[in-house]
Structure formats: C-alpha cells, structure tokens
GROMACS .gro file of C-alpha atoms in nm:
model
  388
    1UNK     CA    1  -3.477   0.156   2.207
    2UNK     CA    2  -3.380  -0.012   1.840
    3UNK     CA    3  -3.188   0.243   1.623
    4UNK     CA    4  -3.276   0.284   1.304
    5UNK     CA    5  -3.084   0.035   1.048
    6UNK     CA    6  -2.721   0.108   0.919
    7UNK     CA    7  -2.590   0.058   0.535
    8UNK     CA    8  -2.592  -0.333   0.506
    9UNK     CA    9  -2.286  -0.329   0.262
   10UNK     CA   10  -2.117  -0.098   0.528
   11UNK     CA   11  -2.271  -0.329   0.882
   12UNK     CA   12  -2.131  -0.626   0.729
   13UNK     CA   13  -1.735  -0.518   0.674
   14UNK     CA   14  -1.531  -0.593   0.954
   15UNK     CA   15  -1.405  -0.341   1.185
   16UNK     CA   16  -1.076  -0.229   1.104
   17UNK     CA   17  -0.765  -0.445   1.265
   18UNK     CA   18  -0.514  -0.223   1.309
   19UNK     CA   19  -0.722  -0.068   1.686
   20UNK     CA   20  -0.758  -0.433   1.804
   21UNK     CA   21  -0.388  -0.506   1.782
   22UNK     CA   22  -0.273  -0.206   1.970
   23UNK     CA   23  -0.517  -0.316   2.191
   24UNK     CA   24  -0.328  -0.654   2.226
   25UNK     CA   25  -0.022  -0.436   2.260
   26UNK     CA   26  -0.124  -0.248   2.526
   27UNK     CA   27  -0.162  -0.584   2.729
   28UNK     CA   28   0.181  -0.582   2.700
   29UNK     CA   29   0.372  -0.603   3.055
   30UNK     CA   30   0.739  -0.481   2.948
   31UNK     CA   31   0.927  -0.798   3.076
   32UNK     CA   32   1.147  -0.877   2.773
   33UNK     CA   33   1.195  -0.476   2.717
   34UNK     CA   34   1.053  -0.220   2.520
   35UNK     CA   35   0.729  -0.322   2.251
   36UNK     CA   36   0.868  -0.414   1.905
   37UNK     CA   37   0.570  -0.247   1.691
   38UNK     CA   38   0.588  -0.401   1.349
   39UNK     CA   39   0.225  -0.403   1.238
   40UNK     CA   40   0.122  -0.084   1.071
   41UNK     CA   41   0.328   0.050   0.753
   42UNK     CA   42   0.481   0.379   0.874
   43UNK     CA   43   0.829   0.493   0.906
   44UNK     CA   44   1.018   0.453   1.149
   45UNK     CA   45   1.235   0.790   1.115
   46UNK     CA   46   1.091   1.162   1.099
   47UNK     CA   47   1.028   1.346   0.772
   48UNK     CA   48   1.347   1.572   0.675
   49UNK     CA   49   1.387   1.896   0.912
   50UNK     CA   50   1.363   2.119   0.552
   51UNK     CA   51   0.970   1.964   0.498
   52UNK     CA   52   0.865   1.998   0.850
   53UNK     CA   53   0.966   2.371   0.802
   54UNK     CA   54   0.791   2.364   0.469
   55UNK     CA   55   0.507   2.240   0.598
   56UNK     CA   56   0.529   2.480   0.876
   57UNK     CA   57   0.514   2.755   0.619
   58UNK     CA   58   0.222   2.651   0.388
   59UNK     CA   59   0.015   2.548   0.745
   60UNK     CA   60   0.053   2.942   0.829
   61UNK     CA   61  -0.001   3.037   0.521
   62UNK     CA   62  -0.332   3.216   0.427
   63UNK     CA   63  -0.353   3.094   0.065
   64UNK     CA   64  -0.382   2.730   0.169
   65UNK     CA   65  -0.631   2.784   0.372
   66UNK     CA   66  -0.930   2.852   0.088
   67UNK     CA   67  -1.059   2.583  -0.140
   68UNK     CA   68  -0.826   2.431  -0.415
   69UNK     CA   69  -0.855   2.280  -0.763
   70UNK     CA   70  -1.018   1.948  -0.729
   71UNK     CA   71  -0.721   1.784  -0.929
   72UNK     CA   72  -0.463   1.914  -0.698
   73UNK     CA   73  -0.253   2.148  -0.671
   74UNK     CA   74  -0.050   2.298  -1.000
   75UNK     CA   75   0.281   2.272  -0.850
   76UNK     CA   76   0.244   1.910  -0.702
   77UNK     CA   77   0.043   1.798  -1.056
   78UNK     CA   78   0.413   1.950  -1.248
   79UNK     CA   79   0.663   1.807  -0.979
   80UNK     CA   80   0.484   1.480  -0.920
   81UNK     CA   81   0.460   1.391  -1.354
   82UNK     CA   82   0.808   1.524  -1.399
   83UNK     CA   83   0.960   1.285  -1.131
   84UNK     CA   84   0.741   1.007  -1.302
   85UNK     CA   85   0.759   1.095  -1.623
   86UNK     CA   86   1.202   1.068  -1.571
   87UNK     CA   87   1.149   0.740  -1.313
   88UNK     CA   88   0.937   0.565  -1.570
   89UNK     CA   89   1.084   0.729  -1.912
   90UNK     CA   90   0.777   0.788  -2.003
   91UNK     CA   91   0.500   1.050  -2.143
   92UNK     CA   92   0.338   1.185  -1.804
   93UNK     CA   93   0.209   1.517  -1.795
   94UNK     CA   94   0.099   1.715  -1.535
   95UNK     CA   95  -0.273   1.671  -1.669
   96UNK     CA   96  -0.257   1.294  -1.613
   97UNK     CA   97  -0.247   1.343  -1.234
   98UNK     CA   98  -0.464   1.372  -0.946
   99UNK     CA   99  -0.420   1.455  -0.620
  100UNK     CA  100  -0.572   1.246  -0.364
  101UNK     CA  101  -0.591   1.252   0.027
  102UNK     CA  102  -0.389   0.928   0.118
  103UNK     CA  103  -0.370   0.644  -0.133
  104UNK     CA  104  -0.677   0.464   0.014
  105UNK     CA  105  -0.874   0.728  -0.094
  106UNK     CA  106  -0.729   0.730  -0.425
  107UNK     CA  107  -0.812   0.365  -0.428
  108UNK     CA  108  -1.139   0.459  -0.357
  109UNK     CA  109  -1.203   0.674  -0.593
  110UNK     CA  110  -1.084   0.492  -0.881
  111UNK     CA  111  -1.247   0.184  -0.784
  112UNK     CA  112  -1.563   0.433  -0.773
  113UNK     CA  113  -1.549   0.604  -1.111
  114UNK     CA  114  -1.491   0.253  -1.292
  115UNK     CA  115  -1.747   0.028  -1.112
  116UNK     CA  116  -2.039   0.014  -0.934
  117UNK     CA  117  -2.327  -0.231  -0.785
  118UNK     CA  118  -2.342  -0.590  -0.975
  119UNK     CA  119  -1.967  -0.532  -1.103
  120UNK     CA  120  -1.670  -0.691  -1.010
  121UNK     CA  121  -1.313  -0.653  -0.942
  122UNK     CA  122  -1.026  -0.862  -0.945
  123UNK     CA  123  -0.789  -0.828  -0.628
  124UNK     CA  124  -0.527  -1.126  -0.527
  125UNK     CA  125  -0.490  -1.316  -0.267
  126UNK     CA  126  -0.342  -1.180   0.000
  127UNK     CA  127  -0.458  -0.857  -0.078
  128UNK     CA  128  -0.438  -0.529   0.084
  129UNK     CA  129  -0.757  -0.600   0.336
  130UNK     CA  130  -0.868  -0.167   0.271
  131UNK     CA  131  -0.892  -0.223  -0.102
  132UNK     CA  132  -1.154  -0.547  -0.033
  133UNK     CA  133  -1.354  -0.362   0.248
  134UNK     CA  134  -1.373  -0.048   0.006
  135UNK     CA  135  -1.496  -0.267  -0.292
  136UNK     CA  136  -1.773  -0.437  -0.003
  137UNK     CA  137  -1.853  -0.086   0.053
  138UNK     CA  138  -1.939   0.023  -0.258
  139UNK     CA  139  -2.127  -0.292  -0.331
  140UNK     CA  140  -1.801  -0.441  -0.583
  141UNK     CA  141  -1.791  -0.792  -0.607
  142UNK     CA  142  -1.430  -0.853  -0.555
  143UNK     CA  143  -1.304  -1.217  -0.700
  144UNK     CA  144  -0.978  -1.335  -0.584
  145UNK     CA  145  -0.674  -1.507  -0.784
  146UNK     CA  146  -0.458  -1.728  -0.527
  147UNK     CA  147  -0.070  -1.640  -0.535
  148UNK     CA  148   0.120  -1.940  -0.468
  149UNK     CA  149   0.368  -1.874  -0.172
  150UNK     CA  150   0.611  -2.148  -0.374
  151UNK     CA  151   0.631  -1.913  -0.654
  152UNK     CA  152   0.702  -1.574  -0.408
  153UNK     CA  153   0.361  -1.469  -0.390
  154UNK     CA  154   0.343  -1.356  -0.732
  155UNK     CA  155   0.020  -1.421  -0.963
  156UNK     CA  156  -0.010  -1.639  -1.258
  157UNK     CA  157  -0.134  -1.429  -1.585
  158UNK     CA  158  -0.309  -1.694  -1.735
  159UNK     CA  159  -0.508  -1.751  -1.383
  160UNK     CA  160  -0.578  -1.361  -1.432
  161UNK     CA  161  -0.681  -1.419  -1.728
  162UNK     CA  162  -0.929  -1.735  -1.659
  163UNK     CA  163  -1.110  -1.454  -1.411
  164UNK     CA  164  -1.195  -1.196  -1.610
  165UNK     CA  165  -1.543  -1.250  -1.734
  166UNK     CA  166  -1.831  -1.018  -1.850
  167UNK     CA  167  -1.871  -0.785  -1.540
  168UNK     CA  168  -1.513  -0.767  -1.464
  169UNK     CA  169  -1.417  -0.454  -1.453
  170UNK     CA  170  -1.057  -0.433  -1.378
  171UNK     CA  171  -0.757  -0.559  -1.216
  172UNK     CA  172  -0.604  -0.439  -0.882
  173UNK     CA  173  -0.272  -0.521  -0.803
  174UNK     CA  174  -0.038  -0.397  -0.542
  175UNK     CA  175   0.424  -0.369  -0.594
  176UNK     CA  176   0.602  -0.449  -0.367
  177UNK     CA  177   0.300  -0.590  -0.246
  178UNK     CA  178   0.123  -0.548   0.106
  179UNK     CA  179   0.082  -0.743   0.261
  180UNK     CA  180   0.357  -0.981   0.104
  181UNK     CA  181   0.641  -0.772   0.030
  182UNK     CA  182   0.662  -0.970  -0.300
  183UNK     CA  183   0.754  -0.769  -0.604
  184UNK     CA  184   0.635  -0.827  -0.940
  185UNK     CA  185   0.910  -0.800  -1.236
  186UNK     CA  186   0.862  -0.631  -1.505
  187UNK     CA  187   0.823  -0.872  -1.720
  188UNK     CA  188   0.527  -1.058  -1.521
  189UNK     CA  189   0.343  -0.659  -1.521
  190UNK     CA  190   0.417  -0.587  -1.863
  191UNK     CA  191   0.175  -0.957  -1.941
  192UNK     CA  192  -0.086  -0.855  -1.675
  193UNK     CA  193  -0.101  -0.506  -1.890
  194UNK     CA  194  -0.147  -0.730  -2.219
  195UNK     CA  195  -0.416  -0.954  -2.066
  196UNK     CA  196  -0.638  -0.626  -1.950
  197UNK     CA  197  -0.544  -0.414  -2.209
  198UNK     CA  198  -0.676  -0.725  -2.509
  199UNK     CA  199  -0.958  -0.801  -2.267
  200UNK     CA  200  -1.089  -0.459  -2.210
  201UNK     CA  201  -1.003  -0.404  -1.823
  202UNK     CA  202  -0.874  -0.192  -1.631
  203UNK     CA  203  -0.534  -0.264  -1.479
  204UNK     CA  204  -0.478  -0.031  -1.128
  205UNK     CA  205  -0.142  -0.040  -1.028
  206UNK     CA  206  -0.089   0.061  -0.647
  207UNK     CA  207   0.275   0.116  -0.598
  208UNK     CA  208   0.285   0.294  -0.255
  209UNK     CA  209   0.608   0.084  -0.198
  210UNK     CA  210   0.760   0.184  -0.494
  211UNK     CA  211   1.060   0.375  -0.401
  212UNK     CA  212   1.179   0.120  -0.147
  213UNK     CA  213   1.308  -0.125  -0.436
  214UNK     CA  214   1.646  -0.167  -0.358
  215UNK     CA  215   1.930   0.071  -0.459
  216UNK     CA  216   1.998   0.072  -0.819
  217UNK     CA  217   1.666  -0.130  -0.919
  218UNK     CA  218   1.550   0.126  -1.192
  219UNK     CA  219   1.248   0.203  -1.279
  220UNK     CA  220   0.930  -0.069  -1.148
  221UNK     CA  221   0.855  -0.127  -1.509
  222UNK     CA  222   0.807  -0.035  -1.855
  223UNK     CA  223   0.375  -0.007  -1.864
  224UNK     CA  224   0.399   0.401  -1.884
  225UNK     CA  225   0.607   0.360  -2.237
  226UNK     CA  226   0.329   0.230  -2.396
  227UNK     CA  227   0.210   0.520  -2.653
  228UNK     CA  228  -0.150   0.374  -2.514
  229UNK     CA  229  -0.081   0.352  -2.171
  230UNK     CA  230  -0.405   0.586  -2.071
  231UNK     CA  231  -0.644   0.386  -2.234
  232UNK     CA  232  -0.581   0.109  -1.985
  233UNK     CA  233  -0.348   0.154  -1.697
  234UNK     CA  234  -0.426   0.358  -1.368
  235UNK     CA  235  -0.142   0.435  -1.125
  236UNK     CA  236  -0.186   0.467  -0.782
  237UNK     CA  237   0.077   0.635  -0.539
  238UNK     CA  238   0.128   0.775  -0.147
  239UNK     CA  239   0.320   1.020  -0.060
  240UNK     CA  240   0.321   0.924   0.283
  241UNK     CA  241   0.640   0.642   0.317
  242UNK     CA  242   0.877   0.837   0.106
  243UNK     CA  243   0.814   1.181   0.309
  244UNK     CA  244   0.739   1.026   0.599
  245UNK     CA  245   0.428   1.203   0.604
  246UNK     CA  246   0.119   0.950   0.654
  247UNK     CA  247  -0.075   1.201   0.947
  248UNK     CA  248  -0.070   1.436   0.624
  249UNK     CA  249  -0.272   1.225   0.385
  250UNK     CA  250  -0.155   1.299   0.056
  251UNK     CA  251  -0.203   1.047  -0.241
  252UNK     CA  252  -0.169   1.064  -0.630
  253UNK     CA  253  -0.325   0.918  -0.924
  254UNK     CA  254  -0.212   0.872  -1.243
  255UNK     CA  255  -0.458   0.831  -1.548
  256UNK     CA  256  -0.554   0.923  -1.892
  257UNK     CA  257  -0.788   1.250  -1.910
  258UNK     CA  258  -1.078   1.058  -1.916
  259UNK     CA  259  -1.028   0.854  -1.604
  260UNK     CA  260  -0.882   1.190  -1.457
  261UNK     CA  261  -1.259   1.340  -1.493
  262UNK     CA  262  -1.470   1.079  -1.362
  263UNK     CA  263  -1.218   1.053  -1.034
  264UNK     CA  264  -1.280   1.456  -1.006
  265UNK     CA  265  -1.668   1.383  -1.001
  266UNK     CA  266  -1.570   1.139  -0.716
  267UNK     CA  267  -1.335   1.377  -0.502
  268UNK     CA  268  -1.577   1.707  -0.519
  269UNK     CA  269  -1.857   1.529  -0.351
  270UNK     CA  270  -1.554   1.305  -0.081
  271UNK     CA  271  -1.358   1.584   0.013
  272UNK     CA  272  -1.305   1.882  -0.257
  273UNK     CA  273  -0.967   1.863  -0.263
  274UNK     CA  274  -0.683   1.713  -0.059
  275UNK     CA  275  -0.490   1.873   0.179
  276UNK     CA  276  -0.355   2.162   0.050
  277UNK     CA  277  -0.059   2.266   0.323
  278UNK     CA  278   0.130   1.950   0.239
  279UNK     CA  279   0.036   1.960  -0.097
  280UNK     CA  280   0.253   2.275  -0.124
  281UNK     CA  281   0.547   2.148   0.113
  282UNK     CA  282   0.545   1.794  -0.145
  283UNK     CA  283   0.578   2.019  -0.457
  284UNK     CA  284   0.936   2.195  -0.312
  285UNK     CA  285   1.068   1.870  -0.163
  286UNK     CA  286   1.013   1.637  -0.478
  287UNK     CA  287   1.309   1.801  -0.650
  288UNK     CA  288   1.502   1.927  -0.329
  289UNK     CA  289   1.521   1.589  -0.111
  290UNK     CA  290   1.614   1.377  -0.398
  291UNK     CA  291   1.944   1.248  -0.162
  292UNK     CA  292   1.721   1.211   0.144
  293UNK     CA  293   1.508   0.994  -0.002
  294UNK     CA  294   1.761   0.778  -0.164
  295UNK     CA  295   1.969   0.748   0.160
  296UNK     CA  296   1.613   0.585   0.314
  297UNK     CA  297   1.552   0.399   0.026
  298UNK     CA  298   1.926   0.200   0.202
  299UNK     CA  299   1.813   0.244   0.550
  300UNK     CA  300   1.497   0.004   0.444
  301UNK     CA  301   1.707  -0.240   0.255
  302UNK     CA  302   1.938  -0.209   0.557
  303UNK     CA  303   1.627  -0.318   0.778
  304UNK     CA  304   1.525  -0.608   0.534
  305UNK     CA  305   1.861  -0.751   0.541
  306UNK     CA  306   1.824  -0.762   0.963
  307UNK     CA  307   1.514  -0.924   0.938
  308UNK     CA  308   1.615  -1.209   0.736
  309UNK     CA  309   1.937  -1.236   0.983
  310UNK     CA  310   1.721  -1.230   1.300
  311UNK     CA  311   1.476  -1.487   1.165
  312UNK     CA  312   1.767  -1.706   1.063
  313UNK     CA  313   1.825  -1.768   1.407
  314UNK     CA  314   1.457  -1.841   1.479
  315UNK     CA  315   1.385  -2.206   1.477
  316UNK     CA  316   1.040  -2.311   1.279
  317UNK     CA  317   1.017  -1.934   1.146
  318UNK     CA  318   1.085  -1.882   0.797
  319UNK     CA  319   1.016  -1.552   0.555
  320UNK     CA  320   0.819  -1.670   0.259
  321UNK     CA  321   0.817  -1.315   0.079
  322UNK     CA  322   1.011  -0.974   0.166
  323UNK     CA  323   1.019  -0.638  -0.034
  324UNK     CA  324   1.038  -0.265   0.091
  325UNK     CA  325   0.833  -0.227   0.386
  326UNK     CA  326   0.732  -0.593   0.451
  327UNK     CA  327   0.760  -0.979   0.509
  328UNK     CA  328   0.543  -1.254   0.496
  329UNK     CA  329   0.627  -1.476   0.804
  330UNK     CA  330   0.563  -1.820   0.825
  331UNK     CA  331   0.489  -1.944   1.215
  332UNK     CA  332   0.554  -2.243   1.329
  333UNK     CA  333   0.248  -2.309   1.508
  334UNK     CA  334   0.032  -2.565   1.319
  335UNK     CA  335  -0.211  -2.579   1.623
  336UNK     CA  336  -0.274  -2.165   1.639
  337UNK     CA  337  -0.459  -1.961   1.389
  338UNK     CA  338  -0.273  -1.648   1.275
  339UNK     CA  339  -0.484  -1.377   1.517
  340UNK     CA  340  -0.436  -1.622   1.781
  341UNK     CA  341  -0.057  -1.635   1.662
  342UNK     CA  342  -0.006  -1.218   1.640
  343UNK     CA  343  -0.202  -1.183   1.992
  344UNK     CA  344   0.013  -1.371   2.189
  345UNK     CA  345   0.318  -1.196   2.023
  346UNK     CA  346   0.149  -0.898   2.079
  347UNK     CA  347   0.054  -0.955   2.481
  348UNK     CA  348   0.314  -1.178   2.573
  349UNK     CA  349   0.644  -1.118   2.338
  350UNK     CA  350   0.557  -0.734   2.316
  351UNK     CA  351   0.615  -0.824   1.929
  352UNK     CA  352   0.303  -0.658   1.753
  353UNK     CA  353   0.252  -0.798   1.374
  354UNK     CA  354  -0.116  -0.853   1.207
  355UNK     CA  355  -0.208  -1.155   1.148
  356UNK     CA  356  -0.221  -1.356   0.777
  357UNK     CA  357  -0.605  -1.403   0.805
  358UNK     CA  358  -0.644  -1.010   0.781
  359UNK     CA  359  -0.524  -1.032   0.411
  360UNK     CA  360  -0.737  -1.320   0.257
  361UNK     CA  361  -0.828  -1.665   0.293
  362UNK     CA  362  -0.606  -1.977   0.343
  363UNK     CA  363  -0.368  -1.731   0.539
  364UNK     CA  364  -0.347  -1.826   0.864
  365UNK     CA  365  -0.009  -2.031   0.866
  366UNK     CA  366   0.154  -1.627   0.796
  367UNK     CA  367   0.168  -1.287   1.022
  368UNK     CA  368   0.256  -0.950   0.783
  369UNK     CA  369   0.577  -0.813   0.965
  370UNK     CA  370   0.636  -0.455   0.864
  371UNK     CA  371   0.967  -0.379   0.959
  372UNK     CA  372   1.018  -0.072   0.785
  373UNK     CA  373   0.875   0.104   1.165
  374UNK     CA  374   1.204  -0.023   1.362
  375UNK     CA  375   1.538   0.053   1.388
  376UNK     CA  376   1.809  -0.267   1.326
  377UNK     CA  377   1.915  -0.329   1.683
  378UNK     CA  378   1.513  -0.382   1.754
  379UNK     CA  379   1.493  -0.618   1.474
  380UNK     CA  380   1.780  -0.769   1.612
  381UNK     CA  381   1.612  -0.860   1.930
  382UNK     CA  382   1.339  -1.047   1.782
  383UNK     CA  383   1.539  -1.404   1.771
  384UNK     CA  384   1.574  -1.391   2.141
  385UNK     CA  385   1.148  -1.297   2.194
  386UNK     CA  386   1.012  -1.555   1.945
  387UNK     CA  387   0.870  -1.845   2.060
  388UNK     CA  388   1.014  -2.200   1.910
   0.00000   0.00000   0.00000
C-alpha cells in the first residue's frame, strides 16, 4: 500500500548528516585508540557546576512549568540586552530581544517573518547546510555568493551587492563562520550593513561563535551603534556553546520592535515559548559566570593553536580557514570526494569530521573539523592517524 504524498519542498531536502556520520563512526574498530569526534559543534567540557544547580532549581520549580511570554522570559530579555548592549556599546534594550529555542529555530523564524514562497535569500558559500534546508523548507529561493578560500573564506561586498535583485529579501551571514571558521572584520560587516541597508535588505547576522574570538578581540563589530540599526540589521545568537548547554535549546534574537512582532506571530504557532527552566538558569549566570566563560573563551584558542600544530606535521593537509569552534581542512586526496574522504576517517582512522560537500557546492577538496569537542592531547594525536 502507497502512502499518501509528503510536503514536496520538505521530500526533496536531504536527510540530515550529522546521523550518517556517527553511523560511519560506529564502524569504527578501536585499533589506533579511542574515536576522535570532531564533527558536530558542541563543547567539549560540562556547563559550570553553579548552572547545572541552577538549572536544577528552575527544572523543580513549579513556576516554570506553566506557559511563558512568547518573547521570553523578562529576566533573560534584561540580562541578555545588557550584556549586548556593554559587548557591542550600543542601544539594546530588553524589548529588542527574543527568546528562541536553539538558534536554528531563531533562524527559522526570522527567515519566516521576512520571506516567503517566490522570495529569495542570499546565503554564502559554504554556508551553514540548516539555514539552506530551512529556506528549501519554507519554499525560499536561496542564491549563493562564492567565498574565495585565497581570500580566507570571506565574501566580496560588491559580489553581494551584484546579487541582490528585486525579490531579494535579505542577507544571511554567519561570524566566525560555520562551517569555515573564517571571521569577518569589522570593517568588511560594517560594508555588507551599507550595501543592505541602501538596497533595502535585510542583513541577519548569526554569531553563535561569537564569544570564542580570541582573548582581548573586543567587540565583533560596530553595526549595533548605528542610531538605525533596527531598521535593517537582525542578530542571531545561541546560548548553547558559551553555557555549554545545546540539549537545553535556548536561542536569542535581536531586532527592532517591528521585526520582534512578526517573529512572535512565528513562535506562538512553533512552540509558544522556549524553554523556560533554562531560560531562568541563563538569566542568573549571564552576570555571575562572566570569568568562566572567559577562561573557555582560552581553552578554545588553546585548542585552535593544537590544531594548526598537529596538522603541521601532516603531509598534504593544510587549514585553509580557522576561528572559534572550527577549521576548514584541505585533504590531500585529489582522487576522493569529501564524504568519501570523512567516511574513511570516520571507519578507518576513528577521526569523525563532515565532509566539505555538506556546506555548498565546489567543496569537496575540504572536511569541517570542529575541534572545539576535544581536549589538546586528542588533537594532538591526529598527525599520527591521518593518512598521507
């Protein structure tokens, strides 16, 4: 018996890749020691013993079990636009926030409340593969603008700016990037804000990476000093890699009131509101674990600096792009296509990255290495695993 047909926009995404490579994983035989998992973005350390307990406490708690406001929570709208508001040195308010269940879903929302069927969005290549399967989804064409790996992965503004036409609706970009690691100076956001904001689009702005800059960077960029900001830029945040809290799903966007509105439309019929236990536990440790996050913002750069040591010692591998969580690795197989690259690393080398193809076309020479999920004397051990 035929089943009844599915959502064509939805039957014709790919599955996601993440299962299938832990499948390749699992093939795995433990010869050369213990798996080296550096494919999914997580952290590799636990969240701070004072969250856990916090977390603990608002879990139990009876008023966070009912509904909440569809924005968020009060507490983690104040804490969240104070911490931005003195990171950026800018006007955010509490208002110009909304709570979101992950930043995917943020991503979705957003990309739902400013487009729809017949429009289009601009995304780069590589891109972050959820933000092109959630744009298929909704029935967004998504047009891509090449980064050139000779220039670091970072896009050219007046390539941006050849894209946008009529039913462009805005631009999504992603610092420090996933899957590249690249990040985008200021100065190169600040003209990617000028070309939207004189065109009439939308600039998103996912920076789920954001506090694993290095130590000292400052603040990403200047866009949220602009006395206009709202009526063009959208920011996009997780809470997840900072807290170490990804199981939690807890996401933020940050928007102008009318953008804030049309996302609430979005959430009440997705999910009402996001989590609310963690939402509670995120408000207290914004201000208290100030240090804690710091000290991991070092442990990451810490990592980075192993990777690029290991792979120095790697004939025929070389790192094209590295920033916070990840690296853009360039095999040296001319012969293999990336998935055929990151399975036998996977199966064979108990090395599990995803493969360059996941992330956009004209990929395949590349695997995404997230190395943010082990510890330096694993990292280490990749020059001895990878094949020459």
């Amino acid at each position: 018996m035929t089943h009844p047909p599915f959502n064509p926009l939805v039957a014709g995404v790919a599955p996601p890749p993440i299962p299938e490579i832990m499948r390749w994983a699992r093939d795995y035989d433990g010869a050369l020691g213990p798996p080296i998992d550096m494919s999914q973005a997580v952290p590799g350390y636990p969240p701070h013993p004072d969250l856990l307990g916090w977390l603990g406490e608002m879990a139990a708690s009876p008023a966070c079990a009912g509904y909440g406001d569809i924005e968020g929570e009060p507490a983690l709208r104040a804490a969240y636009a104070e911490w931005s508001a003195a990171l950026y040195g800018a006007d955010i308010a509490p208002d110009d926030i909304h709570v979101t269940a992950g930043c995917n879903q943020a991503f979705f929302a957003a990309a739902m409340a400013l487009a729809g069927p017949g429009d289009t969005m601009l995304l780069t290549n590589p891109n972050y593969f959820n933000q092109a399967t959630t744009l298929a989804m909704l029935g967004i064409s998504a047009r891509t603008v090449t980064c050139d790996p000779a220039h670091g992965f970072l896009p050219d503004p007046a390539q941006i700016a050849d894209a946008i036409h009529d039913s462009v609706r805005a631009l999504a970009i992603v610092t420090p990037n996933n899957p590249t690691g690249a990040v985008y100076p200021p100065d190169l956001l600040s003209e990617l804000f000028a070309i939207c904001r004189k065109r009439g689009v939308w600039l998103i702005i996912d920076e789920t990476y954001r506090d694993f800059l290095p130590p000292g960077a400052g603040a990403p960029h200047r866009l949220f000093e602009q006395p206009d900001w709202r009526d063009t830029l959208i920011g996009l945040y997780s809470f997840s890699k900072s807290f170490c809290i990804p199981g939690h799903r807890l996401g933020a966007v940050t928007a102008g009131a009318p953008v804030i509105a049309e996302i609430a439309k979005v959430m009440d019929n997705l999910q009402i509101c996001a989590p609310r236990a963690p939402q509670a536990a995120v408000a207290r440790a914004i201000p208290a674990l100030q240090g804690w996050r710091e000290a991991n913002r070092q442990v990451i750069a810490d990592r980075a600096t192993a990777l690029q040591g290991a792979l120095a010692h790697a004939a025929g591998w070389s790192i094209d792009a590295i920033g916070a969580y990840f690296a853009f690795v360039r095999h040296p197989f001319d012969e293999l296509r990336s998935t055929e690259t990151a399975r036998y690393l996977a199966q064979k080398a108990g090395i599990v990255t995803v493969p360059g193809a996941c992330f956009g076309d004209g990929l395949d020479a590349y695997l995404r290495v997230a190395f943010a999920n082990v510890d330096e004397a694993a990292i280490a051990k990749l020059a001895d695993r990878l094949p020459r």
